[in-house]
CSV table of C-alpha atoms and ligand atoms in Angstrom, one decimal:
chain,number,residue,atom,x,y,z
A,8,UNK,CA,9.3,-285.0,10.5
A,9,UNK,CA,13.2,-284.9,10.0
A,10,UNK,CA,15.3,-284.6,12.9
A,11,UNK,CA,18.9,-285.4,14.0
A,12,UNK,CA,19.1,-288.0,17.1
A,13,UNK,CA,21.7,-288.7,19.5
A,14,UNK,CA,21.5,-292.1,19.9
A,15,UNK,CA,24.1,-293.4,22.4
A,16,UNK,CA,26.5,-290.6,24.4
A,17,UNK,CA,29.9,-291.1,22.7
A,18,UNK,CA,28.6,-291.3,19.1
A,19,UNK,CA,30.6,-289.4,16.4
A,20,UNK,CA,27.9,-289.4,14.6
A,21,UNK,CA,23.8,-288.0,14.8
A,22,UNK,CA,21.4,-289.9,13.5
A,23,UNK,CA,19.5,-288.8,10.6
A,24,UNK,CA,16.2,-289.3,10.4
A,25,UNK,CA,12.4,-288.4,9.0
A,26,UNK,CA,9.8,-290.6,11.3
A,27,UNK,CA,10.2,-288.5,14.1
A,28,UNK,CA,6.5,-287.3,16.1
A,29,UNK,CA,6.0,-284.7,18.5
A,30,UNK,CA,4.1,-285.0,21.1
A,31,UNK,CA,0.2,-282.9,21.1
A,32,UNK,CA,0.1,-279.4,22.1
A,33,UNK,CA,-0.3,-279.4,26.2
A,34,UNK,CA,-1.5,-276.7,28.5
A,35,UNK,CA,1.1,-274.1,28.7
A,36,UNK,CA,2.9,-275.3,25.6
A,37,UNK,CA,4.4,-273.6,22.6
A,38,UNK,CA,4.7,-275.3,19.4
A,39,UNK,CA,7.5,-274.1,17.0
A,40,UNK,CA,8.4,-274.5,13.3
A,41,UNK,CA,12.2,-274.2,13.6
A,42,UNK,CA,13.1,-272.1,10.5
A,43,UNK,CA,17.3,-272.3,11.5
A,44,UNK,CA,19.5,-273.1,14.1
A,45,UNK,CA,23.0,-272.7,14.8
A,46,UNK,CA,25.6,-275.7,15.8
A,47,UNK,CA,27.2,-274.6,19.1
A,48,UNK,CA,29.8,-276.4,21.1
A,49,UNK,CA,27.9,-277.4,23.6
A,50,UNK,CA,25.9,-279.2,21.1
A,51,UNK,CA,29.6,-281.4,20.6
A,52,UNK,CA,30.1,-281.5,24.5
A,53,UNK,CA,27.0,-283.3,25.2
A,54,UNK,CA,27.7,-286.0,22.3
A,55,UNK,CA,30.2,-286.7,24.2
A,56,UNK,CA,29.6,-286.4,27.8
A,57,UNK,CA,31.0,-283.1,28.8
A,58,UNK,CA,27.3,-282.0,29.8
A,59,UNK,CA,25.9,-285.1,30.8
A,60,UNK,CA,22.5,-285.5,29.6
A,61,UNK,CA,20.8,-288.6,29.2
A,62,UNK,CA,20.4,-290.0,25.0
A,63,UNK,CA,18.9,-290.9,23.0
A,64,UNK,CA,17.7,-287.1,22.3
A,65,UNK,CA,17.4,-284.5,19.5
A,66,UNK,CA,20.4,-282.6,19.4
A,67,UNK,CA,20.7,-278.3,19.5
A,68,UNK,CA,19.7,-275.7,21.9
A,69,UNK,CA,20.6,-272.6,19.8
A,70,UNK,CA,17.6,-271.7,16.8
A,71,UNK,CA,14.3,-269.5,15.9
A,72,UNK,CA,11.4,-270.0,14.3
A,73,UNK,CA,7.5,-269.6,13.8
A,74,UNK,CA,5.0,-270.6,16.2
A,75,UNK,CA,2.6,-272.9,14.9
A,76,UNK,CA,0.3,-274.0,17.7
A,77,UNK,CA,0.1,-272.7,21.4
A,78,UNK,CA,-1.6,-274.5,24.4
A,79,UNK,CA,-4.6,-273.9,26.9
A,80,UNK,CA,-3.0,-270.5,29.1
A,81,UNK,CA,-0.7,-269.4,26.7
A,82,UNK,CA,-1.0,-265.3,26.4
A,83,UNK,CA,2.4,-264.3,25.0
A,84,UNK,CA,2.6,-265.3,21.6
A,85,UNK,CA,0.6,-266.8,19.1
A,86,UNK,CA,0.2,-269.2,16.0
A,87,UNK,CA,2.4,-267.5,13.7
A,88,UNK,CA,4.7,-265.2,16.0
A,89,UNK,CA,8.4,-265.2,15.4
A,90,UNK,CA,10.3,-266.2,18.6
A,91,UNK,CA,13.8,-267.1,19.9
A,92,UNK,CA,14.1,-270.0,21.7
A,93,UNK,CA,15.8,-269.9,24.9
A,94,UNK,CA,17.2,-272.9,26.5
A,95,UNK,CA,17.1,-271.8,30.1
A,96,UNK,CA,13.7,-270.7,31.1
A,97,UNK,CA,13.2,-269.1,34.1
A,98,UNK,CA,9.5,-270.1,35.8
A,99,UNK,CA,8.8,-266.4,37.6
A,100,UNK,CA,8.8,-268.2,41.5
A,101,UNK,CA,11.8,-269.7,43.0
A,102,UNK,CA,13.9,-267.6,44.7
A,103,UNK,CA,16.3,-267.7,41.8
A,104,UNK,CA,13.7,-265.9,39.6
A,105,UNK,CA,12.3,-263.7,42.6
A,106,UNK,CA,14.6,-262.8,45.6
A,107,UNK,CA,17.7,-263.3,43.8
A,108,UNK,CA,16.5,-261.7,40.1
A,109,UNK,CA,18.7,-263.9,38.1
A,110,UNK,CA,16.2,-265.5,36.1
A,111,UNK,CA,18.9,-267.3,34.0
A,112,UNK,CA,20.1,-269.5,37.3
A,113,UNK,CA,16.2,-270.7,37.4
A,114,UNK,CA,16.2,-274.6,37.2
A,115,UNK,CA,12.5,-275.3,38.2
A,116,UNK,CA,11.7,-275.7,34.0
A,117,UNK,CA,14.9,-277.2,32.6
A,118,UNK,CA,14.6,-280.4,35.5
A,119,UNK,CA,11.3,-280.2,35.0
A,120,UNK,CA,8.9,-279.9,32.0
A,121,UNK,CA,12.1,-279.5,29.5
A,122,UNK,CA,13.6,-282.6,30.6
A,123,UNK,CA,10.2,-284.7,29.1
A,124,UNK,CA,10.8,-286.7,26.1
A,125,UNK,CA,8.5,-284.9,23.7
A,126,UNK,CA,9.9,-286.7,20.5
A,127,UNK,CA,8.5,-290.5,19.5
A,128,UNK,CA,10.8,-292.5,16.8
A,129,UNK,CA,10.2,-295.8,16.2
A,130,UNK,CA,7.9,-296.7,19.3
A,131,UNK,CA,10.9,-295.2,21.2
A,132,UNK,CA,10.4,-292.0,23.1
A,133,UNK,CA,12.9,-289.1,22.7
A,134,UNK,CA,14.5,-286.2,24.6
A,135,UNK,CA,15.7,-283.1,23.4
A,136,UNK,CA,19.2,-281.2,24.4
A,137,UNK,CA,18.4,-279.0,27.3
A,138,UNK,CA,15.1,-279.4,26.8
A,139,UNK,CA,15.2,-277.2,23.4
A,140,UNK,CA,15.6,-280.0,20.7
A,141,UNK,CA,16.3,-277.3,18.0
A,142,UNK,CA,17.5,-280.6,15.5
A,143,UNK,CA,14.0,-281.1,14.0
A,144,UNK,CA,11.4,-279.2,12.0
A,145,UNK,CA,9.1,-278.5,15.5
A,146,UNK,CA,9.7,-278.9,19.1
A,147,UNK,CA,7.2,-278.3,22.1
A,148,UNK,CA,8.5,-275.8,24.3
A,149,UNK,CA,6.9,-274.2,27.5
A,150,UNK,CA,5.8,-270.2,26.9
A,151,UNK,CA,8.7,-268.7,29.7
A,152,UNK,CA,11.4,-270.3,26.7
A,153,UNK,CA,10.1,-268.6,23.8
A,154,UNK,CA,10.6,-264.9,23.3
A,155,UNK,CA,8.7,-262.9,20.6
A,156,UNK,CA,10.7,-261.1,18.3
A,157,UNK,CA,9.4,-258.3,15.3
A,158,UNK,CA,9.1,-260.1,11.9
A,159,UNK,CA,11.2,-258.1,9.8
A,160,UNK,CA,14.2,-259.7,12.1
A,161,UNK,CA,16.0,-262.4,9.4
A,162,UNK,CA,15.6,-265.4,11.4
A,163,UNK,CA,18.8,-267.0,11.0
A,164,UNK,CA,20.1,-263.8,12.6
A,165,UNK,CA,17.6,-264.9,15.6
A,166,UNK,CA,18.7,-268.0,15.6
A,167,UNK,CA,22.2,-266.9,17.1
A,168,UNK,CA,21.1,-264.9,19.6
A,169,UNK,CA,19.5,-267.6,21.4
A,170,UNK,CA,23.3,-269.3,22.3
A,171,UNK,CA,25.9,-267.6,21.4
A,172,UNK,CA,25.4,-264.3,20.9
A,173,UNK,CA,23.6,-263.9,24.2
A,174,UNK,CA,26.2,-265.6,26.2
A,175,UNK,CA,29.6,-264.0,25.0
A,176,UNK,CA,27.8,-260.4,24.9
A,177,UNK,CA,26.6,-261.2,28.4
A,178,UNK,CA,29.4,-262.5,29.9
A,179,UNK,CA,31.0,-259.3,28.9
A,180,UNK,CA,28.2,-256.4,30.1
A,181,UNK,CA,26.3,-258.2,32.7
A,182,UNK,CA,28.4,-260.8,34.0
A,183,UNK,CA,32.4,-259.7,34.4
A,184,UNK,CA,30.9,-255.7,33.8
A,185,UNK,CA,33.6,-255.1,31.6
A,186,UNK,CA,34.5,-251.1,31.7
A,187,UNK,CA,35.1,-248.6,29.4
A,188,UNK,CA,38.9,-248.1,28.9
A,189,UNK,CA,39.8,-251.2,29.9
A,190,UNK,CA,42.5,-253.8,28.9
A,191,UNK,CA,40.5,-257.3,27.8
A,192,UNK,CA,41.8,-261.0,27.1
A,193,UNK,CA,39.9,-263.3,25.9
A,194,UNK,CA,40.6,-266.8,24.9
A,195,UNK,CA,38.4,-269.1,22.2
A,196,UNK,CA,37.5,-267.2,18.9
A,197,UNK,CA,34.3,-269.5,18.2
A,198,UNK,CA,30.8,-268.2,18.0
A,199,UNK,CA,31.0,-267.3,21.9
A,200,UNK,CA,34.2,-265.6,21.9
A,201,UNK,CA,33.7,-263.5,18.9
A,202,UNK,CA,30.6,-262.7,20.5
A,203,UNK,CA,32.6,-261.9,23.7
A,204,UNK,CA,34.7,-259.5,21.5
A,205,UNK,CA,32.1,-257.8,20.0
A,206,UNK,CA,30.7,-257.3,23.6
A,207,UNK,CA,34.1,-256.0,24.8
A,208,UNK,CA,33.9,-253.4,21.6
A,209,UNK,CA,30.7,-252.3,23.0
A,210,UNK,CA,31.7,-252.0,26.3
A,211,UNK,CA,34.1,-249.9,25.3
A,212,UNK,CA,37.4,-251.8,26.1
A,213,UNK,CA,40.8,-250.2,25.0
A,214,UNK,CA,42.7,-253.4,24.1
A,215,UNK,CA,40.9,-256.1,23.2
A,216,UNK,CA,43.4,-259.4,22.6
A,217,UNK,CA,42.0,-262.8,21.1
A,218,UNK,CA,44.0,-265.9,21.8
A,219,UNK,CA,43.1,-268.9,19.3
A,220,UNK,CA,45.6,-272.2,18.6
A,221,UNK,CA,44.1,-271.9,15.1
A,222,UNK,CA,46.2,-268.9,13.3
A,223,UNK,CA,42.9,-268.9,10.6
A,224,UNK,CA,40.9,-267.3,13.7
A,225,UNK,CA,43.5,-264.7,14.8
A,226,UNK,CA,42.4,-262.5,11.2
A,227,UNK,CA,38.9,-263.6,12.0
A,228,UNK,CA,39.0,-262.3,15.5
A,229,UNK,CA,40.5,-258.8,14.3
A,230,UNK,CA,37.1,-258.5,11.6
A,231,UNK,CA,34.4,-258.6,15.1
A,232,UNK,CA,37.0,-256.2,17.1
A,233,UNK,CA,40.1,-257.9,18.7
A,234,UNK,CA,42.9,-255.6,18.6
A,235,UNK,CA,45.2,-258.0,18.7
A,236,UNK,CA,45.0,-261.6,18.5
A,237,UNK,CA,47.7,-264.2,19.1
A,238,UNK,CA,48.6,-268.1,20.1
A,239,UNK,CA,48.2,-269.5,23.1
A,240,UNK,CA,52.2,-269.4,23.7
A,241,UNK,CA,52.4,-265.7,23.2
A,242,UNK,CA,50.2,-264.7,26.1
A,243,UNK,CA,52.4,-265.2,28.9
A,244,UNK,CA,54.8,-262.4,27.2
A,245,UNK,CA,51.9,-260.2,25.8
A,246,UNK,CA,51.0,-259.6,29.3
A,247,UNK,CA,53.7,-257.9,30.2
A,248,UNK,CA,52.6,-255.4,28.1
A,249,UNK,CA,49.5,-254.3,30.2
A,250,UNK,CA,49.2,-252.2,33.1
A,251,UNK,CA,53.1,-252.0,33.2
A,252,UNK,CA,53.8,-255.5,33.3
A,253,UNK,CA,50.8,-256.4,35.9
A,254,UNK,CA,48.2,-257.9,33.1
A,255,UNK,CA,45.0,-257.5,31.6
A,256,UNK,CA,41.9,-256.4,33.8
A,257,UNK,CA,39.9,-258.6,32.6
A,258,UNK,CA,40.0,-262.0,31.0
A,259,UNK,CA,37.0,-264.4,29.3
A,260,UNK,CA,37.9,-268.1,28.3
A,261,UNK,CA,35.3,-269.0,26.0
A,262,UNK,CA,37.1,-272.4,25.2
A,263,UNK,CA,36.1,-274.7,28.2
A,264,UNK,CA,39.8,-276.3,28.7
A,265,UNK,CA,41.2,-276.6,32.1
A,266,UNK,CA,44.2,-275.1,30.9
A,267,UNK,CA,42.7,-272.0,29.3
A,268,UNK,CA,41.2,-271.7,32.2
A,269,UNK,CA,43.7,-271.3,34.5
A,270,UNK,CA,45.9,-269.2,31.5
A,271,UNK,CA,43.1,-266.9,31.5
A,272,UNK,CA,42.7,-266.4,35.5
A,273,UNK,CA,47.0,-265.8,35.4
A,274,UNK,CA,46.8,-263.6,32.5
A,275,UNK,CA,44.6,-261.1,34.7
A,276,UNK,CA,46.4,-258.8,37.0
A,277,UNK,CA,45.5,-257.7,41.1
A,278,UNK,CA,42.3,-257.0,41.4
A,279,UNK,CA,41.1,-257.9,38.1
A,280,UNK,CA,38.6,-260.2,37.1
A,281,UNK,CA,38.6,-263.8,35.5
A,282,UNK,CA,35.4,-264.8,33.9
A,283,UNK,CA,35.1,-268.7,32.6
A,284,UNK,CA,32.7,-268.8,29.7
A,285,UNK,CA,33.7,-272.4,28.7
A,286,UNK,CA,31.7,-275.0,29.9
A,287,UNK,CA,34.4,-278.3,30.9
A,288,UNK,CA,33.6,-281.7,32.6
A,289,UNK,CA,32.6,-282.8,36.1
A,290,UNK,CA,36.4,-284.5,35.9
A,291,UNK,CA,38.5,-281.8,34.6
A,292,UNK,CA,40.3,-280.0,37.3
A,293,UNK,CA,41.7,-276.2,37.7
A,294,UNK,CA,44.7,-275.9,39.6
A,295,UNK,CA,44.8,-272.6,42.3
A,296,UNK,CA,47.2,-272.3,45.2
A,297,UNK,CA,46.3,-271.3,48.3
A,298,UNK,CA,48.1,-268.1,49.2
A,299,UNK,CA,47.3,-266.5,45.0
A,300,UNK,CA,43.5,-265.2,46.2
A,301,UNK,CA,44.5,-263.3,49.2
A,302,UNK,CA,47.5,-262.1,47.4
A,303,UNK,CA,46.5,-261.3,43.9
A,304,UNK,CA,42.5,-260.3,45.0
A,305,UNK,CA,41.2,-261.7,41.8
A,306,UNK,CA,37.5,-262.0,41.1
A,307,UNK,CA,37.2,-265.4,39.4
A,308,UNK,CA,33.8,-265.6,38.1
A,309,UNK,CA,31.3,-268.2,36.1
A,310,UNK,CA,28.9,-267.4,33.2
A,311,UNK,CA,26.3,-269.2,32.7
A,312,UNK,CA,24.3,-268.2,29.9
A,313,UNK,CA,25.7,-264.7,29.7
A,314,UNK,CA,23.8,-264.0,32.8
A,315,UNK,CA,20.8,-262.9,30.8
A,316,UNK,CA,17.0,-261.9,31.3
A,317,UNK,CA,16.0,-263.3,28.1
A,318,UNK,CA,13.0,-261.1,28.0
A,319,UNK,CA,14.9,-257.9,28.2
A,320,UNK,CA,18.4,-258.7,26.9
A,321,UNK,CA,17.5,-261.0,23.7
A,322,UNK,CA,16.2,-257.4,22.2
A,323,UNK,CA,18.9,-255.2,24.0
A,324,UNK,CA,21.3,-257.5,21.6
A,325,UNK,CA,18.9,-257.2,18.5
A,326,UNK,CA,18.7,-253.7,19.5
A,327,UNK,CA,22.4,-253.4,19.0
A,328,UNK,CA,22.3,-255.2,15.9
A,329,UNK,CA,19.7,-253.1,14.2
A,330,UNK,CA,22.0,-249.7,14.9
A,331,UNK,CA,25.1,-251.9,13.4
A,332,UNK,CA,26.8,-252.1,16.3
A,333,UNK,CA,27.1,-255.7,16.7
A,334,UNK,CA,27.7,-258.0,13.5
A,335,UNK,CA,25.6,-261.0,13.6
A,336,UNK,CA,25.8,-261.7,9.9
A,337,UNK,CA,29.5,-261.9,9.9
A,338,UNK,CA,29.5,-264.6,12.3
A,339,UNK,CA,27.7,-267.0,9.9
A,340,UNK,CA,30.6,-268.8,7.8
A,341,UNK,CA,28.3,-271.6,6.4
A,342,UNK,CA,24.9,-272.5,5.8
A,343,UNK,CA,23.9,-276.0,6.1
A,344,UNK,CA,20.8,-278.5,5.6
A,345,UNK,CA,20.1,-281.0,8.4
A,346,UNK,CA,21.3,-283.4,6.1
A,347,UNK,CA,24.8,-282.2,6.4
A,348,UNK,CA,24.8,-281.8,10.2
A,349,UNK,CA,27.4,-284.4,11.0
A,350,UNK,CA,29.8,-282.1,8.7
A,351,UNK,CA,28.8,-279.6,11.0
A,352,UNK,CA,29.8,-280.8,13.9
A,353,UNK,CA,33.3,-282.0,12.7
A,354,UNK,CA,34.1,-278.3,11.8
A,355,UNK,CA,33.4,-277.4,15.3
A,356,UNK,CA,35.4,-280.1,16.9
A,357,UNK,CA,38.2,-279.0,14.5
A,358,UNK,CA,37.5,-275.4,15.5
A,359,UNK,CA,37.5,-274.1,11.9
A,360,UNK,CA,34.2,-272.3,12.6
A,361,UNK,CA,32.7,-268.9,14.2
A,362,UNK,CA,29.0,-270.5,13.6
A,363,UNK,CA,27.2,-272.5,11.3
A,364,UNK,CA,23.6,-272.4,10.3
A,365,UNK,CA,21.3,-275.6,10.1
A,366,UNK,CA,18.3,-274.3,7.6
A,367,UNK,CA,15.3,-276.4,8.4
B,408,LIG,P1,33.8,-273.2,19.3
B,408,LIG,O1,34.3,-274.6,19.2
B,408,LIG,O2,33.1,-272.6,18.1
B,408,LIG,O3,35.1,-272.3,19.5
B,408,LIG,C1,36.2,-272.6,20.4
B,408,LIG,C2,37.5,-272.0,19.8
B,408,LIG,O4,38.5,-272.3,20.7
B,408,LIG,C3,37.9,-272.5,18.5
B,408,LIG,O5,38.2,-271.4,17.6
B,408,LIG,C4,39.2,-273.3,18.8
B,408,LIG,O6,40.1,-273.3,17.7
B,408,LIG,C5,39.7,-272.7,20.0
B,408,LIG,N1,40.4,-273.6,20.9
B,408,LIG,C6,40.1,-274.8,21.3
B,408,LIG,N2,41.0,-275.3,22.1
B,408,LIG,C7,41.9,-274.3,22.3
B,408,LIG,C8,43.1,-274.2,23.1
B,408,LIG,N3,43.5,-275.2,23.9
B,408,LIG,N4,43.8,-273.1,23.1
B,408,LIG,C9,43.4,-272.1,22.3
B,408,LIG,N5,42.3,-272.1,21.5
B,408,LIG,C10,41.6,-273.2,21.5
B,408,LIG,O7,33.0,-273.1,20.6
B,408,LIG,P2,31.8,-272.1,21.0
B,408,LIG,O8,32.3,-270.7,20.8
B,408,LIG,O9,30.6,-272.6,20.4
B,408,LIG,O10,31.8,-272.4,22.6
B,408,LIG,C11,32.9,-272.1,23.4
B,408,LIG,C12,32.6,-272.6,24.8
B,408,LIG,O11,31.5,-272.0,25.4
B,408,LIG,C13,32.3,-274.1,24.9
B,408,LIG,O12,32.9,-274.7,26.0
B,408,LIG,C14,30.8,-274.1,25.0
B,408,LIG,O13,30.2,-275.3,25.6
B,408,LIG,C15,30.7,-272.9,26.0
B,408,LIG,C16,29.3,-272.3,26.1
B,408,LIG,N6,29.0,-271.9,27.3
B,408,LIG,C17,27.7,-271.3,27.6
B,408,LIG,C18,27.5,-270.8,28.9
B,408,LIG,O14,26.3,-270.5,29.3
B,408,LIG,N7,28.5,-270.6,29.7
B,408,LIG,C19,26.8,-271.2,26.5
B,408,LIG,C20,27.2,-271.7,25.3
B,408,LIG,C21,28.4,-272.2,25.1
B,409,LIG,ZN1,25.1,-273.2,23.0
């Protein structure tokens, strides 16, 4: 089958090719028929290094499909069932999934089962990004990382909800609880942060202001919401502007810069909350001074994968699309074939993109 390979960490480039094999159908397994998937940053950032994972691997995370075989104990779905994949599966045990109830924070699959290299190419054995692999026409996944969705659901449309989507909406309801009425910042207009926006919308946030170095993505921002938007160098004065002069109560960087990140937590007033989206390296530092936490009483939160039960809050977000509240069609600027993927991924890095879709 076709898939696109990571060969080497640092490559500009995925490798094309149609001799891949995936491995048989194991107890517990899900096999799945990717129908599309969408090209998220994260896919660039592990290219080259940003999240380490080890290559060579097929590349993407974020993508739907149709499940075409299941293994010995699967009860969930079926041969044939339309599903979302979901890159962080939770296992139901550890006391991230039991005592704790944040599912998402479970790590007993992804170091586990998702980390096996499934894929075979050329006598050479294969992993796949986060244990998803969503860069080939079928991937093995185990049952806890596929959700069932209802048929009629476009699957393209699916296929953003398991990235995207799911983590700007969530970083904005269940992780920094944005309330209604309130003032909103949030930095990156890219799949997540129009996402975020959307989220804030639905929250019911009274200014919501997009910050983008692209001008293109300050009209594109103002389409899914944003009641303003502006350039990075305009925040600092915007500010001023909200609750008299103190800042925004909440802010979302959705970029994964060190220095978004710290614009973001500054652009927040007393008391309010920064939440960091972004996902930057191990290396990258974010400068704080000692005396700003006690003084300013800032919540400075992380988000990692919007904070989501993926059984519950992939359907709260279709939910929200079927009444028309969220616009998931509007975020798809192009439509691609795996053949064009590398284009893809230049797009992103230039940041001329909401979200593409790869249709398999
Ligand atoms: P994207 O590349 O589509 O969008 C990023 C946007 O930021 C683009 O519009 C850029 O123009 C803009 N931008 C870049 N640098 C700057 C800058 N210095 N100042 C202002 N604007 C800038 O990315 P995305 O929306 O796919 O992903 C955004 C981040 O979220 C990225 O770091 C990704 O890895 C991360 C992510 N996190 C999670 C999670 O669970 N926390 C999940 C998925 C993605
Ligand atoms: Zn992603």
């Amino acid at each position: 089958m076709k898939a696109a390979v990571l060969r080497s960490v640092g490559d500009e480039n995925l490798e094309l090719t149609d001799d891949v094999e995936l491995d048989a159908v194991g107890p517990n397994d899900v096999e799945v028929r990717i129908t599309h998937t969408g090209i998220c940053h994260s896919d660039v950032s592990v290219m080259n290094g940003t999240i380490p994972q080890e290559a060579p691997l097929v590349l993407g995370h974020e993508g739907a499909g149709v499940v075409t075989a299941v293994g010995e104990g699967v009860t969930k779905v079926a041969e044939g069932d339309h599903v979302i994949v979901g890159w962080s599966p939770h296992c139901g045990e550890c006391i991230y999934c039991v005592n704790h109830k944040r599912p998402n924070l479970c790590t007993t699959l992804n170091f586990g089962v998702m980390l096996r290299k499934k894929f075979l190419s050329g006598g050479e054995r294969l992993g796949a990004m986060v244990g998803a692999g969503t860069f080939a026409e079928r991937t093995l996944l185990p049952e806890p990382a596929v959700i069932k969705i209802d048929k009629d659901i476009p699957l393209e449309v699916a296929s953003l909800v398991s990235c995207g989507v799911m983590t700007g909406v969530g970083a904005v309801i269940n992780t920094a609880k944005v309330e209604p009425g309130s003032s909103v910042i949030v930095f990156g207009v890219g799949g997540v942060g129009v996402s975020a926006i959307q989220g804030c919308r639905l929250a019911g946030a009274s200014a919501i202001v997009a910050v983008d170095r692209n001008p293109a993505k300050l009209e594109v921002a103002k389409r899914f919401g944003a009641t303003m938007s502006v350039l990075p160098e305009e925040v600092r004065d915007l500010r001023k502007q909200f609750n008299s002069g103190e800042g925004f109560d909440y802010a979302l960087e959705c970029i994964g810069n060190p220095k978004t990140m710290r614009a973001a937590f500054s652009a927040v007033r007393r008391g309010g909350t920064c939440c960091i989206v972004g996902v930057g390296g191990l290396d990258e530092k974010v400068e704080f001074n000692a005396f700003e936490f006690f003084w300013m009483e800032k919540t400075l939160v992380g988000s990692f994968f919007g904070s989501c039960d993926v059984r519950c809050d992939f359907h709260r977000v279709l939910t929200l699309w079927r009444a028309g509240r969220l616009d998931l069609e509007g975020m798809i600027d192009r439509r691609l074939r795996l053949e064009d993927v590398n284009e893809g991924l230049e797009a992103v890095r230039a940041g001329e993109v909401v979200r593409q879709v790869i249709e398999l």
